[in-house]
mmCIF file of N, CA and C in Angstrom:
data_model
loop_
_atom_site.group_PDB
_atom_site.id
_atom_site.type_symbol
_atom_site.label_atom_id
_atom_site.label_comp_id
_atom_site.label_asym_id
_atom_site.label_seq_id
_atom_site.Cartn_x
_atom_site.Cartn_y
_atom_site.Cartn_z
ATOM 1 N N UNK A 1 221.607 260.276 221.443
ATOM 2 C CA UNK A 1 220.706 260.780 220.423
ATOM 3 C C UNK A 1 221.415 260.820 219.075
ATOM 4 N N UNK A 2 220.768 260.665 218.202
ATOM 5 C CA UNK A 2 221.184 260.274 216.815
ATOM 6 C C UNK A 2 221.327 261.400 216.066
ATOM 7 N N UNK A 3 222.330 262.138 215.874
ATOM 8 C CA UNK A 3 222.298 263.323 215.030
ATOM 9 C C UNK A 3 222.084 263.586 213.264
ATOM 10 N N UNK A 4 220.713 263.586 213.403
ATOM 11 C CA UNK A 4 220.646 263.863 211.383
ATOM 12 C C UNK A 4 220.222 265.406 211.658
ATOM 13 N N UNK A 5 221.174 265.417 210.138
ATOM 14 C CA UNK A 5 221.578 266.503 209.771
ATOM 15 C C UNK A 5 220.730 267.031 207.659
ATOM 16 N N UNK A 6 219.827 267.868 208.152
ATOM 17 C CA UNK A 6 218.521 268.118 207.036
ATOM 18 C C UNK A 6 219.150 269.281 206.099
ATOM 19 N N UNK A 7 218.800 269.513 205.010
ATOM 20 C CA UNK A 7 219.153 270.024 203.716
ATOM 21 C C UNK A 7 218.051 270.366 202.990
ATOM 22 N N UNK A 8 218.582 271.385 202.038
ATOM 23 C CA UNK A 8 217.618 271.504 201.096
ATOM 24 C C UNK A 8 216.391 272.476 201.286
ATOM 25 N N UNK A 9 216.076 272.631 202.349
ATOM 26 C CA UNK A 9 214.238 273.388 202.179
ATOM 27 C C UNK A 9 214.699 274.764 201.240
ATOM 28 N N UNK A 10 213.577 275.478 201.167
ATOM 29 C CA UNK A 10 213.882 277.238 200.584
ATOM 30 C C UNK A 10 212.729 277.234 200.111
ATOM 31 N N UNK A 11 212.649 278.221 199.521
ATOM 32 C CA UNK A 11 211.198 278.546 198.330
ATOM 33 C C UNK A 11 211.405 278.530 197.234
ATOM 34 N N UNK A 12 210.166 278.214 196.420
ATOM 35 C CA UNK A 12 209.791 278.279 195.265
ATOM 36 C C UNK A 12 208.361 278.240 194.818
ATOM 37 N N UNK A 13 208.382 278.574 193.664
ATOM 38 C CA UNK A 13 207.079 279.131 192.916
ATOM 39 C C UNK A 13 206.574 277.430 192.764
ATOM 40 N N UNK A 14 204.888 277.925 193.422
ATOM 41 C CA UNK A 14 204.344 276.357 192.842
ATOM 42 C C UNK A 14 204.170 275.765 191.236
ATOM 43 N N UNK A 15 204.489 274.375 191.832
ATOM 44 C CA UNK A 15 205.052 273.870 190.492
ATOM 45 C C UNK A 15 206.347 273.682 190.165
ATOM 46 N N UNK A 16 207.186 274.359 191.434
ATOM 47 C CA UNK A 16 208.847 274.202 191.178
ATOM 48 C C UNK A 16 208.973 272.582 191.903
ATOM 49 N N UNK A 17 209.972 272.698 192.220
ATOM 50 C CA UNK A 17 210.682 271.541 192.501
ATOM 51 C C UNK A 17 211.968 271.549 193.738
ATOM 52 N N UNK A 18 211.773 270.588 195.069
ATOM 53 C CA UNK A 18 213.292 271.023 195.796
ATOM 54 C C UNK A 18 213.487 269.427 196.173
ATOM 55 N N UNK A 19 214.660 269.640 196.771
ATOM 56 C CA UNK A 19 215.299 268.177 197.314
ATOM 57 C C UNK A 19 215.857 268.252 198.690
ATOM 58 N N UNK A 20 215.200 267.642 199.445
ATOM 59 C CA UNK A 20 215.642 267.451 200.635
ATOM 60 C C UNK A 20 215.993 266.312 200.901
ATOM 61 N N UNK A 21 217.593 266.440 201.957
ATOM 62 C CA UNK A 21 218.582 265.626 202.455
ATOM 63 C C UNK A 21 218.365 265.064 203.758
ATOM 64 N N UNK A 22 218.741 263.915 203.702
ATOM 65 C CA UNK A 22 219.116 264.017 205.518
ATOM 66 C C UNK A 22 220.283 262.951 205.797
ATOM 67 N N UNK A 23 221.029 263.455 206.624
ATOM 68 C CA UNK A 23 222.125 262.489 206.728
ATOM 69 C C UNK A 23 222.752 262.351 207.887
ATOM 70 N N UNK A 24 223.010 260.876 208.579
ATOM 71 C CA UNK A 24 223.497 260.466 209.823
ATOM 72 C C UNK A 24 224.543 259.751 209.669
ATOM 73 N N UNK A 25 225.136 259.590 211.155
ATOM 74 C CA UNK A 25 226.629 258.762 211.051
ATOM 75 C C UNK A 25 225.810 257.086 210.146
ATOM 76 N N UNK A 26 227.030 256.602 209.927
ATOM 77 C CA UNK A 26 226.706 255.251 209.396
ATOM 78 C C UNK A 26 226.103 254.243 210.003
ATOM 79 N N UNK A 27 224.807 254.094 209.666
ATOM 80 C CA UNK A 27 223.862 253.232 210.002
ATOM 81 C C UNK A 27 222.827 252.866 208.775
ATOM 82 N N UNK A 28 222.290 251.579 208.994
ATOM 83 C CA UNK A 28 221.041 251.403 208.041
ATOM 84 C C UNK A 28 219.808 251.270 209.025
ATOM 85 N N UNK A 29 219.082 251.819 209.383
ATOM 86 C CA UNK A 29 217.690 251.543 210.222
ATOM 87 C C UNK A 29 216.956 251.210 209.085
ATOM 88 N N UNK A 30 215.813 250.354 210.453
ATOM 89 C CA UNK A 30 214.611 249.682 209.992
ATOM 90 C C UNK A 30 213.749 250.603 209.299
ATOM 91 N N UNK A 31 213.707 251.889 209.313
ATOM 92 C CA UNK A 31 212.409 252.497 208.847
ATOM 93 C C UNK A 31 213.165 254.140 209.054
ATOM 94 N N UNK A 32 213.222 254.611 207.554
ATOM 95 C CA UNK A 32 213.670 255.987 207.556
ATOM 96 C C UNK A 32 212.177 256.727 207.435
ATOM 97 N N UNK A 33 211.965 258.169 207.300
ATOM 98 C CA UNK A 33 210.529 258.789 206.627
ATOM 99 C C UNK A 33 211.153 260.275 207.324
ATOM 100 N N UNK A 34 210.358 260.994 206.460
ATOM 101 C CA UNK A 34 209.695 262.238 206.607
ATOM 102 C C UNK A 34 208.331 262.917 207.068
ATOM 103 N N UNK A 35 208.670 263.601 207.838
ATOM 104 C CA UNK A 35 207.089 264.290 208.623
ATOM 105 C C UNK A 35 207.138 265.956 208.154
ATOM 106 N N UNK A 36 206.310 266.258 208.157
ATOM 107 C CA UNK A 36 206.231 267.757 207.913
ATOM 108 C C UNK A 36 204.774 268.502 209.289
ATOM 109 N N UNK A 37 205.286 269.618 209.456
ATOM 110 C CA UNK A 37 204.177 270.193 209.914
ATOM 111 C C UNK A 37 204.047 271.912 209.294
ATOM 112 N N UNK A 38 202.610 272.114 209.106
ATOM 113 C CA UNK A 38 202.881 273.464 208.822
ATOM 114 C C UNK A 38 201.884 274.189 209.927
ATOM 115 N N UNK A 39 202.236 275.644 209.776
ATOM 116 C CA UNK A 39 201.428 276.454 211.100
ATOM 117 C C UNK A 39 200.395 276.062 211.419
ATOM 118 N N UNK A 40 199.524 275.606 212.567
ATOM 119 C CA UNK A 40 198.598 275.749 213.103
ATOM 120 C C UNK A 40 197.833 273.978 212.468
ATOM 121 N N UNK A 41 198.522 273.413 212.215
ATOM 122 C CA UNK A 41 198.371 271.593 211.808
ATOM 123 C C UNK A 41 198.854 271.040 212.375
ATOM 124 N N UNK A 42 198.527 269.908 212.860
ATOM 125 C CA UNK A 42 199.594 268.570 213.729
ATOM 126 C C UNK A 42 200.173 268.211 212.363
ATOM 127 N N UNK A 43 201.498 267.739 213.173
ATOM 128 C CA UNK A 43 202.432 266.758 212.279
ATOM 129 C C UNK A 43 202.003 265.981 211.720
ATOM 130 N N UNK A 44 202.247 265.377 209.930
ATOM 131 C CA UNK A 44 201.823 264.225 209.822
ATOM 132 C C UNK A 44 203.288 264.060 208.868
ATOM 133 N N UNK A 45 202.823 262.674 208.489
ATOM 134 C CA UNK A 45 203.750 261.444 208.039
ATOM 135 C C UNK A 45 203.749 261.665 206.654
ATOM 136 N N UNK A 46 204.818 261.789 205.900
ATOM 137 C CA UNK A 46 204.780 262.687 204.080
ATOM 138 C C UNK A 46 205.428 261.042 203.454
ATOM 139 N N UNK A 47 206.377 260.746 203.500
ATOM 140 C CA UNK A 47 206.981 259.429 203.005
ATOM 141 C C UNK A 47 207.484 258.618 204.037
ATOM 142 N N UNK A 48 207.913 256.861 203.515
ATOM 143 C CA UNK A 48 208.573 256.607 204.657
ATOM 144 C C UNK A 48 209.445 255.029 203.916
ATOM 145 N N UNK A 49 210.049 254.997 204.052
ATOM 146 C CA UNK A 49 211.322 253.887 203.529
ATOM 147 C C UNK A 49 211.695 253.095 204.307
ATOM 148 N N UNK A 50 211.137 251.721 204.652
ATOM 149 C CA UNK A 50 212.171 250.643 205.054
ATOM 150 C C UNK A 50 213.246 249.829 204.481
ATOM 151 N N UNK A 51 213.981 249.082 205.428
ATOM 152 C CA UNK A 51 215.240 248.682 204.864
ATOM 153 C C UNK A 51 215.095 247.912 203.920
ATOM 154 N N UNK A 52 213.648 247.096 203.692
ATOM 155 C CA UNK A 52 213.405 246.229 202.674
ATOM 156 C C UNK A 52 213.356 246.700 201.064
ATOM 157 N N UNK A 53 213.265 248.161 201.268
ATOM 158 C CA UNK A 53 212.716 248.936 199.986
ATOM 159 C C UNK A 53 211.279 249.598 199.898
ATOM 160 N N UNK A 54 210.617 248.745 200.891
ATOM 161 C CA UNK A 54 208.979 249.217 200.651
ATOM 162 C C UNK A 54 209.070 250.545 201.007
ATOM 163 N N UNK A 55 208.143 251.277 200.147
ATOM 164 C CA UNK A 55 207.584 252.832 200.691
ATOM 165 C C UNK A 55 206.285 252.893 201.077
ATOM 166 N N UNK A 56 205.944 254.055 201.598
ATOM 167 C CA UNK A 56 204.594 254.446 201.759
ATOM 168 C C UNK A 56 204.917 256.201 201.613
ATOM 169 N N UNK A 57 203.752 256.777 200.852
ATOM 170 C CA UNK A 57 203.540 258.329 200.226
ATOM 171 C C UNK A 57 201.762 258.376 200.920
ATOM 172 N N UNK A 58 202.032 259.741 201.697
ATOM 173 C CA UNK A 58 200.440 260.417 202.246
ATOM 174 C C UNK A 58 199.902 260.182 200.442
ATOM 175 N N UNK A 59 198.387 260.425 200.629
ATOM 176 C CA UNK A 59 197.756 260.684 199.320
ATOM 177 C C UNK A 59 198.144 261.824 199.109
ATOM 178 N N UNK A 60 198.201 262.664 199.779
ATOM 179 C CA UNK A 60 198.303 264.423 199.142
ATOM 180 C C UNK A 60 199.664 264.604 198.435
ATOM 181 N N UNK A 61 200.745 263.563 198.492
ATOM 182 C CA UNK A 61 202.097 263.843 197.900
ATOM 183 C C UNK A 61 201.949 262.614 196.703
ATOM 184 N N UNK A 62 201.637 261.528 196.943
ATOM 185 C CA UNK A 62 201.574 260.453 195.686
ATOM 186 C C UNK A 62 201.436 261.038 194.417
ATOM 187 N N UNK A 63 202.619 260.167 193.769
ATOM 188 C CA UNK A 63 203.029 260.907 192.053
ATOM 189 C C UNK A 63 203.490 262.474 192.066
ATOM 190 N N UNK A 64 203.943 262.290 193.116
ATOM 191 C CA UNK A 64 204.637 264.229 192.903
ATOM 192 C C UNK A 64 206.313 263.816 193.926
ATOM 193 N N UNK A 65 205.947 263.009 195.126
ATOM 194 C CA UNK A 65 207.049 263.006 195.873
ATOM 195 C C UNK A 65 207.284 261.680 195.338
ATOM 196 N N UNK A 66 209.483 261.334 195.780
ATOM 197 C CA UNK A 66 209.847 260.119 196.210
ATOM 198 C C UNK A 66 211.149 260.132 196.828
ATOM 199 N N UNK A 67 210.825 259.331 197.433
ATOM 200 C CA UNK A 67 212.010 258.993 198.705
ATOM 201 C C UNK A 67 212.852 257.761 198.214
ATOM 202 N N UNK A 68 214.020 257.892 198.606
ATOM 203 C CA UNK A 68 215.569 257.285 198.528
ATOM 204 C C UNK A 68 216.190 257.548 199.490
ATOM 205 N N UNK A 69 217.188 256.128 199.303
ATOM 206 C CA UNK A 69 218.363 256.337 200.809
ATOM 207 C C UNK A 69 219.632 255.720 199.688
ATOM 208 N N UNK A 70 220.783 256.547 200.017
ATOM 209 C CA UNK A 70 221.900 256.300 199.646
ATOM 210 C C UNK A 70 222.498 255.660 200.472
ATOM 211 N N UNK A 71 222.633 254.509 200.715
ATOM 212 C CA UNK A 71 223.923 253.425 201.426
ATOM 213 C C UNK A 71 225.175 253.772 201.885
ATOM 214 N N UNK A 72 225.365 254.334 200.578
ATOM 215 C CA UNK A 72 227.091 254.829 200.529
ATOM 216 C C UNK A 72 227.284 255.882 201.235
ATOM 217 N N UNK A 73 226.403 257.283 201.627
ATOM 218 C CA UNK A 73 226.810 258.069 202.190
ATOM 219 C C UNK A 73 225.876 258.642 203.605
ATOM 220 N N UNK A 74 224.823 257.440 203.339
ATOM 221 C CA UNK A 74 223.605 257.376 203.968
ATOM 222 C C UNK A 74 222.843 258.577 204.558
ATOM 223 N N UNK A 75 222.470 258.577 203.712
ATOM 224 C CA UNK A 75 222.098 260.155 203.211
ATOM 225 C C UNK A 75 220.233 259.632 202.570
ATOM 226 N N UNK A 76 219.407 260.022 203.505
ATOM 227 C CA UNK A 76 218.140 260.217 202.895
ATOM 228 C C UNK A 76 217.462 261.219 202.085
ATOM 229 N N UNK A 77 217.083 261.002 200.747
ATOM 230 C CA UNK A 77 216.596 262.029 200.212
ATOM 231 C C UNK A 77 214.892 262.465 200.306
ATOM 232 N N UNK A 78 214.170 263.407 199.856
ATOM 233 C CA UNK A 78 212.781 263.444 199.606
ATOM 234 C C UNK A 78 212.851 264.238 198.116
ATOM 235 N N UNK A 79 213.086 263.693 196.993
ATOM 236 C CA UNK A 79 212.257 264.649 195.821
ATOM 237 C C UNK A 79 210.906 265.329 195.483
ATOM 238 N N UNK A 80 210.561 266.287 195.881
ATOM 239 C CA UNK A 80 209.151 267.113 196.055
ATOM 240 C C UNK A 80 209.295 267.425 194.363
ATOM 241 N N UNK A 81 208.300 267.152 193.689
ATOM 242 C CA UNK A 81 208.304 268.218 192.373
ATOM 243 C C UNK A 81 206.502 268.216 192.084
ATOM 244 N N UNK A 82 206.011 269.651 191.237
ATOM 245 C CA UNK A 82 205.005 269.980 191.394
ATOM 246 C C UNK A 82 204.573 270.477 193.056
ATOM 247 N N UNK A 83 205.131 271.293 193.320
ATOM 248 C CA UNK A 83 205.014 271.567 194.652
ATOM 249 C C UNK A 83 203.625 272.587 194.477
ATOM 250 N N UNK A 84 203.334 272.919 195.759
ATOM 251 C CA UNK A 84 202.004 273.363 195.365
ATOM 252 C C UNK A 84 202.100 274.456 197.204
ATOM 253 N N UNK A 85 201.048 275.750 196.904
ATOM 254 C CA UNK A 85 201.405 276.242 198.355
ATOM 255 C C UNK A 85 201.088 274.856 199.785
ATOM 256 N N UNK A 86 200.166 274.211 199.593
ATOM 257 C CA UNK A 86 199.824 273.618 201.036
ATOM 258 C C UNK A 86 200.567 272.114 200.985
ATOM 259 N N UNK A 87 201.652 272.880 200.260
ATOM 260 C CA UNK A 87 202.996 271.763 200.593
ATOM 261 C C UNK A 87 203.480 272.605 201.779
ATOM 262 N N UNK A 88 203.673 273.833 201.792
ATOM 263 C CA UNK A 88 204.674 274.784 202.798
ATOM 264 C C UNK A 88 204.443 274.315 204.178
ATOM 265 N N UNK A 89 205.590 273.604 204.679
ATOM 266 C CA UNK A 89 206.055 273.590 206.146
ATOM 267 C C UNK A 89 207.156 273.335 206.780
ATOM 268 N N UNK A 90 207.567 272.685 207.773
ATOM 269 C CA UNK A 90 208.520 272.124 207.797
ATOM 270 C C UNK A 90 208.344 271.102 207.631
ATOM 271 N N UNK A 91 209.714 270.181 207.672
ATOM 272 C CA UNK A 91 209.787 269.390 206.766
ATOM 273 C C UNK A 91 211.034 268.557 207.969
ATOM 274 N N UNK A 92 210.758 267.551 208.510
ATOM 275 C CA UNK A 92 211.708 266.470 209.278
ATOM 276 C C UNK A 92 211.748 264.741 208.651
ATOM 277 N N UNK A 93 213.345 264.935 208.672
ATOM 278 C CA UNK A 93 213.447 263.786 209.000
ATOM 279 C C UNK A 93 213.387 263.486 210.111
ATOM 280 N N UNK A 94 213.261 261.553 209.678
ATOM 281 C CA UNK A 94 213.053 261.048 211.275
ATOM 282 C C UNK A 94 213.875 259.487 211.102
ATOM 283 N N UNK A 95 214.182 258.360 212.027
ATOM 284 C CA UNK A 95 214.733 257.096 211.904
ATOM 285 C C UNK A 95 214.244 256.600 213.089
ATOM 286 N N UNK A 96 214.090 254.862 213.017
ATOM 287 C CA UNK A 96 213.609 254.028 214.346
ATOM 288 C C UNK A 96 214.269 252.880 213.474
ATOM 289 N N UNK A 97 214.754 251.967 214.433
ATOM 290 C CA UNK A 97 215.201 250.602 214.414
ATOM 291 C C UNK A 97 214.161 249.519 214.873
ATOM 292 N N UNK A 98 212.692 249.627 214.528
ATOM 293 C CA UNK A 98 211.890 248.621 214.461
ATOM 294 C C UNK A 98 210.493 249.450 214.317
ATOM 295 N N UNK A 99 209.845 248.733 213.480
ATOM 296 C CA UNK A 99 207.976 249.565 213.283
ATOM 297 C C UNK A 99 207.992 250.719 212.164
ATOM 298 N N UNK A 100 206.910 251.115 211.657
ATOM 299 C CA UNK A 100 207.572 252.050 210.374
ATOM 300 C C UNK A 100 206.063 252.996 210.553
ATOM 301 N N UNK A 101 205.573 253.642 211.700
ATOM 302 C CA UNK A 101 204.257 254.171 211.737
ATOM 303 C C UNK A 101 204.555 255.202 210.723
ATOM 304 N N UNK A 102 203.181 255.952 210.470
ATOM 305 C CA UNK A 102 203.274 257.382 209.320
ATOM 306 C C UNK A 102 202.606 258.573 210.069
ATOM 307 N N UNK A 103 202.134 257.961 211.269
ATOM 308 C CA UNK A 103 201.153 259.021 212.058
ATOM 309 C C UNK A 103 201.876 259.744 213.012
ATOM 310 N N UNK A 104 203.247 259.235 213.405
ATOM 311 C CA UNK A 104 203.417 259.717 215.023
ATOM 312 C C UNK A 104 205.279 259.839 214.064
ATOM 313 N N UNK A 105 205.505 260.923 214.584
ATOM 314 C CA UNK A 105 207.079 261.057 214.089
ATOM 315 C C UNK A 105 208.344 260.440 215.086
ATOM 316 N N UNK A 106 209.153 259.761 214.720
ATOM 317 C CA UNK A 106 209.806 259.082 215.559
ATOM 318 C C UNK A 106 210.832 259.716 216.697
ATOM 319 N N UNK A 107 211.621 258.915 217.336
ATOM 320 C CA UNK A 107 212.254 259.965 218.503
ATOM 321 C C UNK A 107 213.409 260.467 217.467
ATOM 322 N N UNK A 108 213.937 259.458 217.156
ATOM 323 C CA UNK A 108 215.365 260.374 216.476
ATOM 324 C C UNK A 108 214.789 261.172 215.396
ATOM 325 N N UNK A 109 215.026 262.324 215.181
ATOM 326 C CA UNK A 109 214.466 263.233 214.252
ATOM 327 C C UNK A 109 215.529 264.563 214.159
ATOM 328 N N UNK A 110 215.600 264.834 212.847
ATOM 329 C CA UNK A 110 216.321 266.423 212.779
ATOM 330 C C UNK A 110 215.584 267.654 213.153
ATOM 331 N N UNK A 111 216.464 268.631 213.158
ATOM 332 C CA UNK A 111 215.678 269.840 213.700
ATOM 333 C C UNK A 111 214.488 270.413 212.760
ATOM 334 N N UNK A 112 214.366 269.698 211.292
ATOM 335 C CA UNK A 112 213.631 270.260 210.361
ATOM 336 C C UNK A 112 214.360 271.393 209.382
ATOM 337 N N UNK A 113 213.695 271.506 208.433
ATOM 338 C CA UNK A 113 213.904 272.565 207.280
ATOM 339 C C UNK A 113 212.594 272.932 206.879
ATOM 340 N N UNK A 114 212.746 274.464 206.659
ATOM 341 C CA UNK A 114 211.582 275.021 205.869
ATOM 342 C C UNK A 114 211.493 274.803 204.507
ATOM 343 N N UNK A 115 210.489 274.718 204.096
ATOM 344 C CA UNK A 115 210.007 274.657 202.667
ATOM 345 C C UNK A 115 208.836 275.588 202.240
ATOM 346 N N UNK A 116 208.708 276.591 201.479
ATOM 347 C CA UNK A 116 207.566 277.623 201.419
ATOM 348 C C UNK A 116 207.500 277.507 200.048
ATOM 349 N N UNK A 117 206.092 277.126 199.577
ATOM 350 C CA UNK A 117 205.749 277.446 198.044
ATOM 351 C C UNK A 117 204.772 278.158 197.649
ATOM 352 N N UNK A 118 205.092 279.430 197.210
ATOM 353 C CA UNK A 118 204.101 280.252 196.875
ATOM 354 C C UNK A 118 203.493 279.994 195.600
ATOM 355 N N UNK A 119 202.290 280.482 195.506
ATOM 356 C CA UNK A 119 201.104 280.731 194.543
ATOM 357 C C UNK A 119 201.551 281.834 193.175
#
């Protein structure tokens, strides 16, 4: 099992801004992303980065979130800004070495980080 290791969640006032990390031993996979779930919602698919560069952003985050992968320390980021409360959940990374779905969160995945944005 692939150990990533997540950063970053906490609170802030909506409209703030946080950065979440994620980082594994040295590898480049086919398809990095982020899933979030919050209480009493199924998981869904927030960003997602293949090795080519292409992204994909849910509508509810487009022009507020963006995702990056650092090479060098391979280290995935998520920049959230304009956060808003029914951003608040957790918040996972995830990695797969082929296919790049947004619906179903992949096997290798971190334990998650909270993110809470109040009103």
């Amino acid at each position: 099992q692939v150990q990533l290791a997540e950063s970053g969640g906490g609170s802030v006032q909506s409209g703030g801004s946080l950065r979440l990390s994620c980082q594994w031993p040295a590898y480049i996979w086919y398809c990095m992303g982020w899933f979030r779930q919050a209480p009493g919602n199924e998981r869904e698919g927030v960003a997602t980065l293949k090795h080519d560069g292409s992204t994909w952003f849910a509508d509810s985050v487009k022009g507020r979130f963006a995702i990056s992968f650092d090479n060098t320390n391979f280290t995935l980021a998520l920049q959230m800004n304009s956060l808003r409360p029914d951003d608040t959940a957790m918040y996972y990374c995830a990695v797969r070495g082929d296919g790049c779905p947004t619906t179903t969160i992949y096997s290798h995945r971190g334990q998650g980080t909270q993110v809470t944005v109040s009103s």
